[in-house]
Amino acid sequence: MKIYIIGGGAAGFFGAIRCAQRAKDLNLKVSIDILEASPNFLKKVRISGGGRCNVTHHIYDSNKFSENYPRGSKELKSPFSQFQALNTVEWFKERGVDLVAESDGRMFPKSNSSETIIDCFLNEAKKLGVNYKPNLNVQAVSLNKDKKFLLTVRNEEQDYACDKLLIATGSSPVGYKLAKSLGHKITNLAPSLFSFKLEDSLLQGLSGTSFKEAEVYVKIDGVKKNFKQRGPVLITHWGLSGPAVLKISAWAARELKESNYKGRLVVNWLGLKNSEVSFELLKSIKSKSEKSLIKNNPPEGLTKAFWEKVLIKNDFTLTLKWMDLSYKDLRKIAEMLTNYSFEIKGKNRYKDEFVECGGVSLKEINFKTMESKVCNNLYFAGEILDIDGITGGFNFQNAWTTSWLAANDIMKQ
C-alpha cells in the first residue's frame, strides 16, 4: 500500500510516524512518503513559543481541553477521548523527551528548545522507514479509474500515485485548493492569534510594560456577541499584545475581519471586578498615604511609569499629594483603570507563527477517523481543517490528535 502525506509540518510528521508504527505492529508492508513544498520541514514547530515549542497544554480533561477552540470545540471532544494531552506527554516521554508544564499550563520540552522536538520526529521517522522529501510542490490531485490518487508535482514529469492520501498542509493556500478540487468546501478564512494596533498617548514610551491579570473586551458595531478574555497583557511598540489579547483575537477572528478590524478594545488593567472596587482600592491607598506624592504610590500591579501616564492623562500634576485628591478625582481614575477604551487601528501578526481561522468544512469530515465524507481514502489533519485554538499549545494538540486518528484508520483499512 502506498501512502502520501502532503505537508511536512506537525500533523504531517505525527501522522506519518503513527502510520509507520502501526504498519510495524501489524507486520504490514507499506510505503509512506511525506511531500513538503519547501526546503525545510517542521517550520512552525521550530519557531513556536519563541523557539521553545509549546507542545501542548496541561489540561488532562478532554471536555475542558476542547473548550479552548473558538472553532472545532464540539467536534474535537470525541477525538480527544482517544488521544489527548496526557497521551502526547506519554508519547514524547517514551521517546526520551520530557515535557514540563509552566504555571500558566503551557508545556514545553525540558530542554526549552524546539530542536528537541524536531530531532525526535526526524529520528523516529527515519527509524520507522518514513520517506520525507523536501521541495516537492503538489499542484493538483485527481483520481484515476482505479480510484487511486494521482498527484501532480511541479517540475516533475510523472504523476505520483497512492492508495491513501493525508492532506496536512496547515494554512497553506495550496492545501485549500487541493481540498476544493476533491469536492470539499472551504469556510471563510480569517487571521487568528494576532495583536492589536492602537494609537494612544497612554501607551507611548511604555513598550515592554506588562499587566499580569488584566481583562480585555472587544466591541464591534452591529455585533451582539460579547468577547472577553482575562490574563497577561503587554504594551508593544504598535499597541497591545500578550495572552489575553491573542486569545480574544481568536474568539473574535471572523467578526473582526468582517468589520475590517474596526472596533474598540476595552481594557481593565488590574482585572478588578468593576470601577467601584478600583475606587475602594484607591481610597485605601489615599487613607494610608495622604502626605505622599500620588505618583509614588501606584496600585499593586501597575508600574510607576504607567501610573504616571494615567495621572497625566487625567490632568493631574505629578507634584500632587494623595490628600489633594477628592473622591470625585479617585472615581475618575478608577474608571480609567477599569474601562479604558481604545479605537482599534488594525492587527499585527507574528511572522510565520500565526494561525488561520477557517478551512475544510467540519461537516464533511468523519471525526472518528478523520476521513473525508466526500472522497474515500482521503484524510485531513491539523490546521487545514476549520479548527483553531487559542494560544497555549492547543493548536499543536489538534495536529497530534487528528493526525493520530487519521493514521489509525489508514492502517486499519
Tab-separated table of C-alpha atoms in Angstrom:
chain	number	residue	atom	x	y	z
A	1	MET	CA	0.000	0.000	0.000
A	2	LYS	CA	1.251	3.453	-0.914
A	3	ILE	CA	0.506	6.393	1.431
A	4	TYR	CA	1.301	10.010	0.631
A	5	ILE	CA	1.156	12.788	3.172
A	6	ILE	CA	1.128	16.312	1.764
A	7	GLY	CA	2.761	18.687	4.231
A	8	GLY	CA	5.904	18.237	6.304
A	9	GLY	CA	4.717	20.035	9.416
A	10	ALA	CA	3.491	18.910	12.839
A	11	ALA	CA	0.421	16.965	11.654
A	12	GLY	CA	2.202	15.511	8.632
A	13	PHE	CA	5.093	14.062	10.609
A	14	PHE	CA	2.999	12.843	13.523
A	15	GLY	CA	0.597	11.118	11.129
A	16	ALA	CA	3.409	9.534	9.114
A	17	ILE	CA	5.146	8.228	12.231
A	18	ARG	CA	1.889	6.762	13.569
A	19	CYS	CA	1.193	5.074	10.208
A	20	ALA	CA	4.669	3.559	10.174
A	21	GLN	CA	4.406	2.381	13.781
A	22	ARG	CA	1.056	0.692	13.120
A	23	ALA	CA	2.455	-0.939	9.965
A	24	LYS	CA	5.335	-2.330	12.005
A	25	ASP	CA	2.998	-3.565	14.791
A	26	LEU	CA	0.704	-5.248	12.258
A	27	ASN	CA	3.571	-6.518	10.087
A	28	LEU	CA	2.169	-4.752	7.030
A	29	LYS	CA	4.212	-3.756	4.023
A	30	VAL	CA	3.529	-0.096	3.258
A	31	SER	CA	5.378	2.827	1.723
A	32	ILE	CA	4.905	6.174	3.482
A	33	ASP	CA	6.116	9.441	1.936
A	34	ILE	CA	5.853	12.994	3.288
A	35	LEU	CA	5.870	15.546	0.452
A	36	GLU	CA	6.905	19.044	1.580
A	37	ALA	CA	6.783	22.011	-0.820
A	38	SER	CA	9.555	23.999	0.903
A	39	PRO	CA	13.184	23.067	1.595
A	40	ASN	CA	12.502	22.851	5.342
A	41	PHE	CA	10.376	20.535	7.461
A	42	LEU	CA	8.514	21.382	10.706
A	43	LYS	CA	8.823	25.167	10.271
A	44	LYS	CA	6.118	26.125	12.776
A	45	VAL	CA	7.456	23.630	15.292
A	46	ARG	CA	10.838	25.363	15.068
A	47	ILE	CA	9.527	28.895	15.753
A	48	SER	CA	6.663	28.053	18.129
A	49	GLY	CA	6.911	29.512	21.617
A	50	GLY	CA	9.849	31.702	20.704
A	51	GLY	CA	11.889	28.698	19.592
A	52	ARG	CA	10.922	26.580	22.614
A	53	CYS	CA	7.906	24.790	21.052
A	54	ASN	CA	4.710	24.914	23.088
A	55	VAL	CA	3.845	21.219	22.505
A	56	THR	CA	0.516	21.026	24.370
A	57	HIS	CA	-1.350	22.295	27.452
A	58	HIS	CA	-1.555	20.818	30.950
A	59	ILE	CA	-5.293	20.039	30.936
A	60	TYR	CA	-5.978	16.308	31.079
A	61	ASP	CA	-9.775	16.567	30.976
A	62	SER	CA	-10.842	16.145	27.326
A	63	ASN	CA	-14.035	18.180	27.670
A	64	LYS	CA	-12.268	21.080	29.375
A	65	PHE	CA	-9.454	20.938	26.830
A	66	SER	CA	-11.923	21.216	23.936
A	67	GLU	CA	-13.344	24.451	25.380
A	68	ASN	CA	-10.213	26.261	24.162
A	69	TYR	CA	-11.155	26.117	20.484
A	70	PRO	CA	-13.210	29.003	19.045
A	71	ARG	CA	-13.898	26.693	16.090
A	72	GLY	CA	-13.938	22.894	16.377
A	73	SER	CA	-14.696	22.627	20.099
A	74	LYS	CA	-17.664	20.263	19.716
A	75	GLU	CA	-16.047	18.130	17.022
A	76	LEU	CA	-12.822	17.572	18.975
A	77	LYS	CA	-14.465	16.097	22.080
A	78	SER	CA	-14.594	12.589	20.620
A	79	PRO	CA	-11.054	12.680	19.154
A	80	PHE	CA	-9.652	13.923	22.491
A	81	SER	CA	-11.256	10.949	24.237
A	82	GLN	CA	-8.967	8.817	22.007
A	83	PHE	CA	-5.763	10.868	22.145
A	84	GLN	CA	-5.394	13.896	24.417
A	85	ALA	CA	-2.670	15.973	26.099
A	86	LEU	CA	-1.721	13.226	28.574
A	87	ASN	CA	-1.200	10.827	25.658
A	88	THR	CA	1.010	13.438	23.985
A	89	VAL	CA	3.146	13.729	27.132
A	90	GLU	CA	3.476	9.926	27.309
A	91	TRP	CA	4.255	9.651	23.574
A	92	PHE	CA	7.205	12.015	23.873
A	93	LYS	CA	8.371	10.513	27.173
A	94	GLU	CA	8.557	7.067	25.555
A	95	ARG	CA	10.934	8.617	23.017
A	96	GLY	CA	13.165	10.272	25.602
A	97	VAL	CA	11.613	13.747	25.541
A	98	ASP	CA	10.238	15.073	28.841
A	99	LEU	CA	7.604	17.818	28.697
A	100	VAL	CA	7.380	20.328	31.541
A	101	ALA	CA	4.315	22.409	32.470
A	102	GLU	CA	4.694	26.097	33.298
A	103	SER	CA	2.492	27.973	35.780
A	104	ASP	CA	0.049	29.006	33.023
A	105	GLY	CA	-0.339	25.392	31.821
A	106	ARG	CA	1.767	25.617	28.656
A	107	MET	CA	4.003	22.589	28.158
A	108	PHE	CA	7.497	22.726	26.655
A	109	PRO	CA	10.321	20.221	26.230
A	110	LYS	CA	12.572	20.169	29.302
A	111	SER	CA	15.428	21.298	27.056
A	112	ASN	CA	13.485	24.525	26.269
A	113	SER	CA	14.399	24.033	22.614
A	114	SER	CA	12.145	23.207	19.672
A	115	GLU	CA	15.102	21.378	18.116
A	116	THR	CA	14.483	18.593	20.662
A	117	ILE	CA	11.015	18.026	19.188
A	118	ILE	CA	12.285	18.264	15.603
A	119	ASP	CA	15.110	15.795	16.268
A	120	CYS	CA	12.619	13.420	17.899
A	121	PHE	CA	10.362	13.478	14.822
A	122	LEU	CA	13.170	13.148	12.284
A	123	ASN	CA	14.842	10.310	14.185
A	124	GLU	CA	11.572	8.446	14.698
A	125	ALA	CA	10.569	8.850	11.042
A	126	LYS	CA	13.975	7.627	9.870
A	127	LYS	CA	13.931	4.673	12.265
A	128	LEU	CA	10.493	3.574	11.028
A	129	GLY	CA	11.341	3.977	7.334
A	130	VAL	CA	9.245	7.062	6.559
A	131	ASN	CA	10.473	8.912	3.473
A	132	TYR	CA	10.364	12.678	3.891
A	133	LYS	CA	11.047	14.637	0.743
A	134	PRO	CA	11.570	18.428	0.520
A	135	ASN	CA	10.935	20.718	-2.477
A	136	LEU	CA	8.029	18.651	-3.809
A	137	ASN	CA	5.266	21.139	-4.505
A	138	VAL	CA	1.995	19.288	-5.174
A	139	GLN	CA	-0.005	21.352	-7.662
A	140	ALA	CA	-3.047	19.122	-8.250
A	141	VAL	CA	-4.688	15.893	-7.100
A	142	SER	CA	-7.087	13.716	-9.096
A	143	LEU	CA	-8.473	10.181	-9.035
A	144	ASN	CA	-7.739	7.665	-11.787
A	145	LYS	CA	-10.094	4.907	-12.960
A	146	ASP	CA	-8.758	2.571	-10.242
A	147	LYS	CA	-9.655	5.167	-7.578
A	148	LYS	CA	-6.002	5.824	-6.833
A	149	PHE	CA	-4.870	9.381	-6.157
A	150	LEU	CA	-2.649	10.988	-8.783
A	151	LEU	CA	-0.526	13.870	-7.515
A	152	THR	CA	0.865	16.372	-9.994
A	153	VAL	CA	4.110	17.823	-8.655
A	154	ARG	CA	5.722	20.981	-10.006
A	155	ASN	CA	8.742	20.308	-12.280
A	156	GLU	CA	8.095	16.539	-12.186
A	157	GLU	CA	7.198	14.801	-15.432
A	158	GLN	CA	5.363	11.851	-13.888
A	159	ASP	CA	2.377	11.895	-11.520
A	160	TYR	CA	2.743	10.354	-8.059
A	161	ALA	CA	0.149	7.613	-7.398
A	162	CYS	CA	-1.055	6.412	-3.991
A	163	ASP	CA	-3.830	4.410	-2.323
A	164	LYS	CA	-4.354	6.691	0.690
A	165	LEU	CA	-3.827	10.430	0.961
A	166	LEU	CA	-3.493	12.594	4.076
A	167	ILE	CA	-3.518	16.361	3.496
A	168	ALA	CA	-1.806	18.197	6.367
A	169	THR	CA	-0.771	21.477	4.767
A	170	GLY	CA	-1.687	23.796	7.653
A	171	SER	CA	-2.863	27.222	6.493
A	172	SER	CA	-1.089	27.000	3.120
A	173	PRO	CA	-3.377	28.126	0.269
A	174	VAL	CA	-2.363	25.086	-1.806
A	175	GLY	CA	-3.993	22.770	0.750
A	176	TYR	CA	-7.325	24.568	0.437
A	177	LYS	CA	-7.010	24.436	-3.364
A	178	LEU	CA	-6.405	20.667	-3.335
A	179	ALA	CA	-9.282	20.076	-0.895
A	180	LYS	CA	-11.674	22.082	-3.101
A	181	SER	CA	-10.579	20.175	-6.195
A	182	LEU	CA	-11.554	16.938	-4.421
A	183	GLY	CA	-15.040	18.246	-3.622
A	184	HIS	CA	-14.613	19.964	-0.267
A	185	LYS	CA	-15.983	23.305	0.884
A	186	ILE	CA	-13.567	25.805	2.468
A	187	THR	CA	-15.170	28.003	5.138
A	188	ASN	CA	-14.428	31.719	5.402
A	189	LEU	CA	-10.762	32.286	6.206
A	190	ALA	CA	-9.570	34.915	8.691
A	191	PRO	CA	-6.363	35.577	10.638
A	192	SER	CA	-6.360	34.401	14.249
A	193	LEU	CA	-3.989	34.946	17.199
A	194	PHE	CA	-2.828	38.482	16.449
A	195	SER	CA	-2.131	41.615	18.467
A	196	PHE	CA	-3.880	44.967	18.084
A	197	LYS	CA	-2.535	48.139	16.546
A	198	LEU	CA	-3.519	51.081	18.744
A	199	GLU	CA	-2.551	54.736	18.839
A	200	ASP	CA	-2.861	56.424	22.236
A	201	SER	CA	-0.628	58.698	24.319
A	202	LEU	CA	-1.210	56.400	27.312
A	203	LEU	CA	0.951	53.733	25.655
A	204	GLN	CA	3.745	55.939	24.301
A	205	GLY	CA	7.193	55.094	25.628
A	206	LEU	CA	5.920	52.104	27.641
A	207	SER	CA	6.778	49.222	25.283
A	208	GLY	CA	7.546	46.128	27.362
A	209	THR	CA	5.249	47.083	30.244
A	210	SER	CA	3.060	44.148	31.293
A	211	PHE	CA	-0.054	43.544	33.398
A	212	LYS	CA	-0.370	40.099	34.993
A	213	GLU	CA	-4.138	39.767	35.360
A	214	ALA	CA	-5.889	42.212	33.053
A	215	GLU	CA	-9.262	41.795	31.384
A	216	VAL	CA	-9.933	42.786	27.778
A	217	TYR	CA	-13.162	43.263	25.822
A	218	VAL	CA	-13.714	43.700	22.084
A	219	LYS	CA	-16.726	45.710	20.969
A	220	ILE	CA	-17.710	45.755	17.284
A	221	ASP	CA	-20.567	47.854	15.923
A	222	GLY	CA	-23.524	45.695	14.932
A	223	VAL	CA	-22.149	42.561	16.634
A	224	LYS	CA	-24.102	41.352	19.664
A	225	LYS	CA	-21.537	38.763	20.808
A	226	ASN	CA	-19.662	39.589	23.992
A	227	PHE	CA	-15.930	38.941	23.565
A	228	LYS	CA	-13.998	38.933	26.833
A	229	GLN	CA	-10.698	37.398	27.968
A	230	ARG	CA	-8.597	37.542	31.105
A	231	GLY	CA	-4.822	37.149	31.518
A	232	PRO	CA	-1.476	38.876	30.912
A	233	VAL	CA	-1.409	41.935	28.629
A	234	LEU	CA	1.719	43.504	27.153
A	235	ILE	CA	2.287	47.009	25.776
A	236	THR	CA	4.208	46.849	22.485
A	237	HIS	CA	5.645	49.405	20.052
A	238	TRP	CA	2.450	49.158	17.990
A	239	GLY	CA	-0.241	48.682	20.668
A	240	LEU	CA	-1.201	45.756	22.871
A	241	SER	CA	-0.345	42.059	22.847
A	242	GLY	CA	0.014	39.251	25.405
A	243	PRO	CA	-2.009	36.053	26.006
A	244	ALA	CA	-5.319	37.801	26.815
A	245	VAL	CA	-5.138	39.887	23.624
A	246	LEU	CA	-4.133	36.928	21.426
A	247	LYS	CA	-6.961	34.832	22.867
A	248	ILE	CA	-9.613	37.482	22.252
A	249	SER	CA	-8.365	37.887	18.675
A	250	ALA	CA	-9.076	34.180	18.149
A	251	TRP	CA	-12.612	34.277	19.532
A	252	ALA	CA	-13.463	37.411	17.510
A	253	ALA	CA	-11.418	36.471	14.400
A	254	ARG	CA	-14.225	36.363	11.835
A	255	GLU	CA	-16.167	39.313	13.250
A	256	LEU	CA	-13.045	41.487	13.302
A	257	LYS	CA	-12.191	40.597	9.712
A	258	GLU	CA	-15.755	41.345	8.588
A	259	SER	CA	-15.552	44.750	10.303
A	260	ASN	CA	-12.212	45.426	8.568
A	261	TYR	CA	-10.615	45.480	12.047
A	262	LYS	CA	-12.686	48.444	13.179
A	263	GLY	CA	-13.998	48.423	16.717
A	264	ARG	CA	-12.971	49.141	20.278
A	265	LEU	CA	-10.706	47.315	22.692
A	266	VAL	CA	-11.646	47.983	26.322
A	267	VAL	CA	-9.033	47.181	28.986
A	268	ASN	CA	-9.453	46.579	32.712
A	269	TRP	CA	-5.767	46.935	33.626
A	270	LEU	CA	-5.923	45.301	37.061
A	271	GLY	CA	-8.728	42.861	36.323
A	272	LEU	CA	-10.757	44.125	39.278
A	273	LYS	CA	-14.484	43.361	39.318
A	274	ASN	CA	-15.651	46.897	38.500
A	275	SER	CA	-14.791	50.591	38.888
A	276	GLU	CA	-16.306	50.593	42.391
A	277	VAL	CA	-13.723	48.034	43.549
A	278	SER	CA	-10.993	50.145	41.902
A	279	PHE	CA	-12.329	53.202	43.701
A	280	GLU	CA	-12.193	51.413	47.077
A	281	LEU	CA	-8.597	50.380	46.350
A	282	LEU	CA	-7.599	53.978	45.585
A	283	LYS	CA	-9.467	55.197	48.676
A	284	SER	CA	-7.472	52.727	50.775
A	285	ILE	CA	-4.163	53.943	49.319
A	286	LYS	CA	-5.197	57.562	49.939
A	287	SER	CA	-6.034	56.898	53.600
A	288	LYS	CA	-2.623	55.283	54.205
A	289	SER	CA	-0.544	57.734	52.168
A	290	GLU	CA	-2.206	61.135	52.450
A	291	LYS	CA	1.033	63.106	52.675
A	292	SER	CA	2.832	61.144	49.947
A	293	LEU	CA	3.039	62.218	46.326
A	294	ILE	CA	0.413	60.363	44.281
A	295	LYS	CA	2.995	59.329	41.698
A	296	ASN	CA	4.991	57.393	44.325
A	297	ASN	CA	2.159	55.020	45.303
A	298	PRO	CA	0.843	53.157	42.258
A	299	PRO	CA	-1.729	50.419	42.915
A	300	GLU	CA	-0.133	46.960	43.080
A	301	GLY	CA	0.143	45.536	39.578
A	302	LEU	CA	0.922	48.862	37.869
A	303	THR	CA	4.415	50.117	37.108
A	304	LYS	CA	5.319	53.623	38.267
A	305	ALA	CA	5.801	54.749	34.648
A	306	PHE	CA	2.321	53.557	33.631
A	307	TRP	CA	0.759	55.073	36.768
A	308	GLU	CA	2.305	58.447	35.937
A	309	LYS	CA	0.803	58.235	32.445
A	310	VAL	CA	-2.622	57.563	33.979
A	311	LEU	CA	-2.308	60.633	36.215
A	312	ILE	CA	-1.149	62.862	33.351
A	313	LYS	CA	-3.966	61.553	31.141
A	314	ASN	CA	-6.396	62.652	33.870
A	315	ASP	CA	-4.780	66.121	34.018
A	316	PHE	CA	-3.242	65.653	37.478
A	317	THR	CA	0.190	67.149	38.086
A	318	LEU	CA	2.789	64.733	39.422
A	319	THR	CA	3.542	67.029	42.386
A	320	LEU	CA	0.078	66.475	43.897
A	321	LYS	CA	-0.265	64.541	47.146
A	322	TRP	CA	-2.944	61.984	47.880
A	323	MET	CA	-4.629	64.419	50.256
A	324	ASP	CA	-5.162	66.767	47.297
A	325	LEU	CA	-7.421	64.275	45.506
A	326	SER	CA	-11.169	64.331	46.097
A	327	TYR	CA	-13.353	61.230	45.929
A	328	LYS	CA	-14.571	62.532	42.578
A	329	ASP	CA	-10.946	62.501	41.363
A	330	LEU	CA	-10.475	58.961	42.642
A	331	ARG	CA	-13.599	57.792	40.810
A	332	LYS	CA	-12.275	59.344	37.608
A	333	ILE	CA	-9.006	57.417	37.924
A	334	ALA	CA	-10.848	54.233	38.955
A	335	GLU	CA	-12.993	54.376	35.813
A	336	MET	CA	-9.886	54.739	33.661
A	337	LEU	CA	-8.190	51.767	35.326
A	338	THR	CA	-11.271	49.599	34.820
A	339	ASN	CA	-12.716	50.671	31.458
A	340	TYR	CA	-10.094	52.259	29.240
A	341	SER	CA	-11.281	52.214	25.629
A	342	PHE	CA	-9.004	52.187	22.570
A	343	GLU	CA	-10.002	52.550	18.946
A	344	ILE	CA	-8.624	49.515	17.067
A	345	LYS	CA	-6.422	50.635	14.177
A	346	GLY	CA	-5.625	47.202	12.771
A	347	LYS	CA	-3.873	43.926	13.539
A	348	ASN	CA	-0.277	42.773	13.803
A	349	ARG	CA	0.695	39.164	13.064
A	350	TYR	CA	3.752	37.268	14.235
A	351	LYS	CA	5.595	36.359	11.025
A	352	ASP	CA	5.047	32.631	10.359
A	353	GLU	CA	3.731	31.730	13.806
A	354	PHE	CA	0.174	32.862	13.132
A	355	VAL	CA	-2.880	30.613	12.985
A	356	GLU	CA	-5.671	30.720	10.412
A	357	CYS	CA	-9.361	30.607	11.273
A	358	GLY	CA	-11.324	28.639	8.659
A	359	GLY	CA	-10.551	25.681	6.427
A	360	VAL	CA	-12.122	22.412	5.297
A	361	SER	CA	-15.740	22.311	6.473
A	362	LEU	CA	-16.086	20.102	9.547
A	363	LYS	CA	-19.446	18.790	8.313
A	364	GLU	CA	-17.549	16.938	5.584
A	365	ILE	CA	-15.229	15.036	7.958
A	366	ASN	CA	-15.821	11.853	9.968
A	367	PHE	CA	-14.287	12.738	13.343
A	368	LYS	CA	-13.952	9.117	14.380
A	369	THR	CA	-11.472	8.531	11.561
A	370	MET	CA	-10.624	11.964	10.044
A	371	GLU	CA	-11.622	10.529	6.661
A	372	SER	CA	-13.453	12.695	4.175
A	373	LYS	CA	-17.179	12.067	3.804
A	374	VAL	CA	-16.860	13.346	0.231
A	375	CYS	CA	-13.931	11.292	-1.075
A	376	ASN	CA	-12.961	7.795	0.088
A	377	ASN	CA	-9.384	7.211	1.307
A	378	LEU	CA	-8.792	10.968	1.671
A	379	TYR	CA	-7.898	12.254	5.144
A	380	PHE	CA	-7.263	15.636	6.738
A	381	ALA	CA	-5.365	16.629	9.894
A	382	GLY	CA	-4.301	19.797	11.663
A	383	GLU	CA	-4.892	23.397	10.761
A	384	ILE	CA	-6.190	22.782	7.213
A	385	LEU	CA	-9.470	21.934	8.967
A	386	ASP	CA	-11.831	24.662	10.180
A	387	ILE	CA	-10.359	24.241	13.667
A	388	ASP	CA	-8.260	26.733	15.578
A	389	GLY	CA	-7.357	27.009	19.233
A	390	ILE	CA	-6.327	29.872	21.463
A	391	THR	CA	-2.662	30.359	22.311
A	392	GLY	CA	-1.111	27.866	24.726
A	393	GLY	CA	-0.363	24.625	22.858
A	394	PHE	CA	-3.921	23.911	21.739
A	395	ASN	CA	-3.221	24.144	18.001
A	396	PHE	CA	-0.411	21.594	18.207
A	397	GLN	CA	-2.652	19.231	20.181
A	398	ASN	CA	-5.204	19.456	17.376
A	399	ALA	CA	-2.409	18.429	14.983
A	400	TRP	CA	-1.279	15.477	17.138
A	401	THR	CA	-4.797	14.169	17.796
A	402	THR	CA	-6.302	14.465	14.311
A	403	SER	CA	-3.223	13.004	12.567
A	404	TRP	CA	-3.063	10.138	15.086
A	405	LEU	CA	-6.723	9.263	14.370
A	406	ALA	CA	-6.210	9.556	10.612
A	407	ALA	CA	-3.180	7.264	10.739
A	408	ASN	CA	-5.031	4.668	12.793
A	409	ASP	CA	-7.832	4.494	10.247
A	410	ILE	CA	-5.485	4.470	7.247
A	411	MET	CA	-3.727	1.427	8.672
A	412	LYS	CA	-6.928	-0.230	9.901
A	413	GLN	CA	-8.227	-0.276	6.348
